[in-house]
Amino acid sequence: MASSQPLKGIELIDCAKANAQQGIATAAQLCGYEGDLNSFSRELKQACQNIGVEVKELSDLITDQQMMKQGMGIEIAPDTPSEL
């Protein structure tokens, strides 16, 4: 569900991170920035700087766990739960 107003701070970071795999246009819209990608990017970078995280682009927020769930990596696990 899209925010009715542009998100700021940690709320913006959380929303952007949750929607990063869908692309910048979708993430911006869901975070309340409609089609204003420049404002979205600027506010996201500022919010990340405020908590001491350097983000150059939206994809920097995608975690390894998110990539694994989308099949963007390999999973190493036993064949059965009893074979640890």
GROMACS .gro file of N, CA and C in nm:
model
  252
    1MET      N    1   0.083  -0.117   0.000
    1MET     CA    2   0.000   0.000   0.000
    1MET      C    3   0.088   0.124   0.000
    2ALA      N    4   0.061   0.216  -0.088
    2ALA     CA    5   0.141   0.337  -0.101
    2ALA      C    6   0.112   0.434   0.012
    3SER      N    7   0.216   0.505   0.055
    3SER     CA    8   0.200   0.606   0.158
    3SER      C    9   0.129   0.727   0.098
    4SER      N   10   0.044   0.791   0.178
    4SER     CA   11  -0.031   0.907   0.130
    4SER      C   12   0.055   1.033   0.125
    5GLN      N   13   0.167   1.033   0.196
    5GLN     CA   14   0.259   1.145   0.193
    5GLN      C   15   0.402   1.090   0.191
    6PRO      N   16   0.497   1.167   0.138
    6PRO     CA   17   0.634   1.118   0.130
    6PRO      C   18   0.691   1.081   0.267
    7LEU      N   19   0.745   0.963   0.275
    7LEU     CA   20   0.806   0.916   0.399
    7LEU      C   21   0.942   0.981   0.418
    8LYS      N   22   0.986   0.988   0.541
    8LYS     CA   23   1.116   1.045   0.576
    8LYS      C   24   1.185   0.953   0.675
    9GLY      N   25   1.314   0.971   0.690
    9GLY     CA   26   1.391   0.902   0.792
    9GLY      C   27   1.387   0.751   0.782
   10ILE      N   28   1.381   0.687   0.898
   10ILE     CA   29   1.388   0.540   0.904
   10ILE      C   30   1.268   0.476   0.836
   11GLU      N   31   1.152   0.543   0.837
   11GLU     CA   32   1.035   0.489   0.767
   11GLU      C   33   1.061   0.481   0.617
   12LEU      N   34   1.127   0.582   0.563
   12LEU     CA   35   1.162   0.583   0.421
   12LEU      C   36   1.260   0.470   0.390
   13ILE      N   37   1.359   0.453   0.474
   13ILE     CA   38   1.459   0.347   0.454
   13ILE      C   39   1.392   0.210   0.457
   14ASP      N   40   1.305   0.188   0.555
   14ASP     CA   41   1.236   0.059   0.567
   14ASP      C   42   1.150   0.031   0.444
   15CYS      N   43   1.075   0.130   0.400
   15CYS     CA   44   0.988   0.114   0.284
   15CYS      C   45   1.071   0.089   0.157
   16ALA      N   46   1.176   0.168   0.140
   16ALA     CA   47   1.262   0.153   0.022
   16ALA      C   48   1.328   0.016   0.020
   17LYS      N   49   1.375  -0.028   0.134
   17LYS     CA   50   1.440  -0.159   0.143
   17LYS      C   51   1.343  -0.271   0.111
   18ALA      N   52   1.222  -0.260   0.162
   18ALA     CA   53   1.121  -0.364   0.138
   18ALA      C   54   1.081  -0.372  -0.009
   19ASN      N   55   1.093  -0.262  -0.081
   19ASN     CA   56   1.048  -0.258  -0.220
   19ASN      C   57   1.161  -0.241  -0.321
   20ALA      N   58   1.285  -0.250  -0.276
   20ALA     CA   59   1.400  -0.225  -0.363
   20ALA      C   60   1.406  -0.319  -0.483
   21GLN      N   61   1.368  -0.443  -0.466
   21GLN     CA   62   1.377  -0.540  -0.576
   21GLN      C   63   1.276  -0.512  -0.686
   22GLN      N   64   1.174  -0.434  -0.657
   22GLN     CA   65   1.073  -0.402  -0.756
   22GLN      C   66   1.114  -0.285  -0.845
   23GLY      N   67   1.224  -0.220  -0.812
   23GLY     CA   68   1.274  -0.110  -0.892
   23GLY      C   69   1.246   0.025  -0.828
   24ILE      N   70   1.319   0.126  -0.877
   24ILE     CA   71   1.313   0.258  -0.816
   24ILE      C   72   1.177   0.325  -0.836
   25ALA      N   73   1.115   0.306  -0.951
   25ALA     CA   74   0.986   0.370  -0.977
   25ALA      C   75   0.879   0.318  -0.881
   26THR      N   76   0.875   0.188  -0.863
   26THR     CA   77   0.776   0.128  -0.772
   26THR      C   78   0.807   0.166  -0.627
   27ALA      N   79   0.933   0.160  -0.589
   27ALA     CA   80   0.971   0.195  -0.452
   27ALA      C   81   0.935   0.341  -0.423
   28ALA      N   82   0.964   0.430  -0.516
   28ALA     CA   83   0.932   0.572  -0.497
   28ALA      C   84   0.782   0.592  -0.480
   29GLN      N   85   0.704   0.526  -0.563
   29GLN     CA   86   0.559   0.539  -0.555
   29GLN      C   87   0.507   0.488  -0.421
   30LEU      N   88   0.553   0.370  -0.378
   30LEU     CA   89   0.505   0.312  -0.252
   30LEU      C   90   0.552   0.390  -0.129
   31CYS      N   91   0.661   0.464  -0.144
   31CYS     CA   92   0.712   0.545  -0.033
   31CYS      C   93   0.652   0.685  -0.033
   32GLY      N   94   0.558   0.711  -0.124
   32GLY     CA   95   0.486   0.839  -0.125
   32GLY      C   96   0.543   0.946  -0.215
   33TYR      N   97   0.636   0.911  -0.303
   33TYR     CA   98   0.700   1.010  -0.388
   33TYR      C   99   0.646   1.012  -0.532
   34GLU      N  100   0.539   0.934  -0.556
   34GLU     CA  101   0.478   0.926  -0.689
   34GLU      C  102   0.586   0.905  -0.794
   35GLY      N  103   0.598   0.993  -0.891
   35GLY     CA  104   0.698   0.978  -0.997
   35GLY      C  105   0.820   1.064  -0.977
   36ASP      N  106   0.834   1.128  -0.861
   36ASP     CA  107   0.947   1.218  -0.835
   36ASP      C  108   1.068   1.138  -0.787
   37LEU      N  109   1.136   1.076  -0.883
   37LEU     CA  110   1.249   0.988  -0.850
   37LEU      C  111   1.367   1.066  -0.792
   38ASN      N  112   1.386   1.190  -0.837
   38ASN     CA  113   1.498   1.269  -0.785
   38ASN      C  114   1.481   1.299  -0.636
   39SER      N  115   1.362   1.342  -0.598
   39SER     CA  116   1.337   1.370  -0.455
   39SER      C  117   1.347   1.242  -0.372
   40PHE      N  118   1.294   1.133  -0.426
   40PHE     CA  119   1.302   1.004  -0.356
   40PHE      C  120   1.448   0.966  -0.332
   41SER      N  121   1.529   0.971  -0.436
   41SER     CA  122   1.671   0.935  -0.423
   41SER      C  123   1.742   1.026  -0.326
   42ARG      N  124   1.718   1.155  -0.337
   42ARG     CA  125   1.784   1.252  -0.249
   42ARG      C  126   1.745   1.228  -0.103
   43GLU      N  127   1.616   1.212  -0.075
   43GLU     CA  128   1.571   1.190   0.062
   43GLU      C  129   1.621   1.056   0.118
   44LEU      N  130   1.626   0.954   0.033
   44LEU     CA  131   1.675   0.824   0.077
   44LEU      C  132   1.823   0.832   0.113
   45LYS      N  133   1.902   0.896   0.030
   45LYS     CA  134   2.045   0.911   0.060
   45LYS      C  135   2.066   0.990   0.188
   46GLN      N  136   1.986   1.096   0.207
   46GLN     CA  137   1.998   1.178   0.329
   46GLN      C  138   1.959   1.098   0.452
   47ALA      N  139   1.850   1.023   0.442
   47ALA     CA  140   1.806   0.941   0.556
   47ALA      C  141   1.912   0.838   0.592
   48CYS      N  142   1.973   0.777   0.491
   48CYS     CA  143   2.078   0.678   0.518
   48CYS      C  144   2.202   0.744   0.579
   49GLN      N  145   2.238   0.862   0.530
   49GLN     CA  146   2.353   0.933   0.588
   49GLN      C  147   2.328   0.965   0.735
   50ASN      N  148   2.203   1.000   0.767
   50ASN     CA  149   2.170   1.036   0.905
   50ASN      C  150   2.189   0.920   1.002
   51ILE      N  151   2.181   0.797   0.952
   51ILE     CA  152   2.204   0.682   1.041
   51ILE      C  153   2.342   0.619   1.018
   52GLY      N  154   2.423   0.684   0.936
   52GLY     CA  155   2.560   0.638   0.915
   52GLY      C  156   2.578   0.528   0.813
   53VAL      N  157   2.484   0.519   0.718
   53VAL     CA  158   2.492   0.417   0.613
   53VAL      C  159   2.509   0.488   0.479
   54GLU      N  160   2.607   0.443   0.403
   54GLU     CA  161   2.629   0.502   0.271
   54GLU      C  162   2.556   0.420   0.165
   55VAL      N  163   2.466   0.486   0.093
   55VAL     CA  164   2.390   0.422  -0.013
   55VAL      C  165   2.409   0.503  -0.140
   56LYS      N  166   2.458   0.437  -0.245
   56LYS     CA  167   2.477   0.506  -0.372
   56LYS      C  168   2.356   0.489  -0.462
   57GLU      N  169   2.290   0.375  -0.451
   57GLU     CA  170   2.171   0.350  -0.530
   57GLU      C  171   2.078   0.257  -0.453
   58LEU      N  172   1.955   0.249  -0.498
   58LEU     CA  173   1.853   0.171  -0.428
   58LEU      C  174   1.894   0.025  -0.409
   59SER      N  175   1.960  -0.033  -0.506
   59SER     CA  176   1.997  -0.174  -0.496
   59SER      C  177   2.095  -0.203  -0.382
   60ASP      N  178   2.160  -0.099  -0.330
   60ASP     CA  179   2.249  -0.118  -0.215
   60ASP      C  180   2.172  -0.163  -0.091
   61LEU      N  181   2.041  -0.141  -0.090
   61LEU     CA  182   1.959  -0.179   0.026
   61LEU      C  183   1.915  -0.325   0.021
   62ILE      N  184   1.934  -0.392  -0.091
   62ILE     CA  185   1.892  -0.531  -0.104
   62ILE      C  186   1.990  -0.620  -0.028
   63THR      N  187   1.938  -0.696   0.067
   63THR     CA  188   2.023  -0.781   0.150
   63THR      C  189   2.051  -0.915   0.082
   64ASP      N  190   2.150  -0.985   0.132
   64ASP     CA  191   2.182  -1.118   0.080
   64ASP      C  192   2.064  -1.213   0.097
   65GLN      N  193   1.994  -1.200   0.210
   65GLN     CA  194   1.878  -1.286   0.235
   65GLN      C  195   1.769  -1.263   0.131
   66GLN      N  196   1.746  -1.136   0.093
   66GLN     CA  197   1.646  -1.107  -0.009
   66GLN      C  198   1.687  -1.166  -0.144
   67MET      N  199   1.816  -1.159  -0.176
   67MET     CA  200   1.864  -1.215  -0.302
   67MET      C  201   1.848  -1.366  -0.304
   68MET      N  202   1.873  -1.430  -0.190
   68MET     CA  203   1.858  -1.575  -0.183
   68MET      C  204   1.713  -1.616  -0.206
   69LYS      N  205   1.620  -1.543  -0.148
   69LYS     CA  206   1.478  -1.574  -0.164
   69LYS      C  207   1.433  -1.560  -0.308
   70GLN      N  208   1.497  -1.472  -0.383
   70GLN     CA  209   1.460  -1.449  -0.522
   70GLN      C  210   1.539  -1.537  -0.618
   71GLY      N  211   1.623  -1.625  -0.565
   71GLY     CA  212   1.700  -1.715  -0.651
   71GLY      C  213   1.821  -1.649  -0.713
   72MET      N  214   1.870  -1.542  -0.651
   72MET     CA  215   1.986  -1.471  -0.705
   72MET      C  216   2.116  -1.522  -0.644
   73GLY      N  217   2.114  -1.640  -0.590
   73GLY     CA  218   2.233  -1.697  -0.529
   73GLY      C  219   2.213  -1.846  -0.515
   74ILE      N  220   2.304  -1.909  -0.446
   74ILE     CA  221   2.289  -2.052  -0.424
   74ILE      C  222   2.266  -2.076  -0.275
   75GLU      N  223   2.190  -2.176  -0.247
   75GLU     CA  224   2.165  -2.214  -0.109
   75GLU      C  225   2.234  -2.344  -0.082
   76ILE      N  226   2.310  -2.348   0.025
   76ILE     CA  227   2.380  -2.471   0.063
   76ILE      C  228   2.313  -2.521   0.189
   77ALA      N  229   2.254  -2.639   0.178
   77ALA     CA  230   2.181  -2.696   0.291
   77ALA      C  231   2.180  -2.848   0.278
   78PRO      N  232   2.158  -2.917   0.391
   78PRO     CA  233   2.149  -3.063   0.384
   78PRO      C  234   2.023  -3.107   0.309
   79ASP      N  235   2.025  -3.231   0.261
   79ASP     CA  236   1.908  -3.284   0.188
   79ASP      C  237   1.787  -3.302   0.279
   80THR      N  238   1.811  -3.337   0.403
   80THR     CA  239   1.701  -3.354   0.497
   80THR      C  240   1.737  -3.289   0.630
   81PRO      N  241   1.640  -3.258   0.714
   81PRO     CA  242   1.669  -3.196   0.844
   81PRO      C  243   1.757  -3.282   0.934
   82SER      N  244   1.753  -3.414   0.915
   82SER     CA  245   1.833  -3.502   1.000
   82SER      C  246   1.979  -3.510   0.957
   83GLU      N  247   2.012  -3.459   0.838
   83GLU     CA  248   2.148  -3.464   0.786
   83GLU      C  249   2.219  -3.330   0.805
   84LEU      N  250   2.241  -3.294   0.929
   84LEU     CA  251   2.311  -3.170   0.957
   84LEU      C  252   2.457  -3.198   0.972
   0.00000   0.00000   0.00000
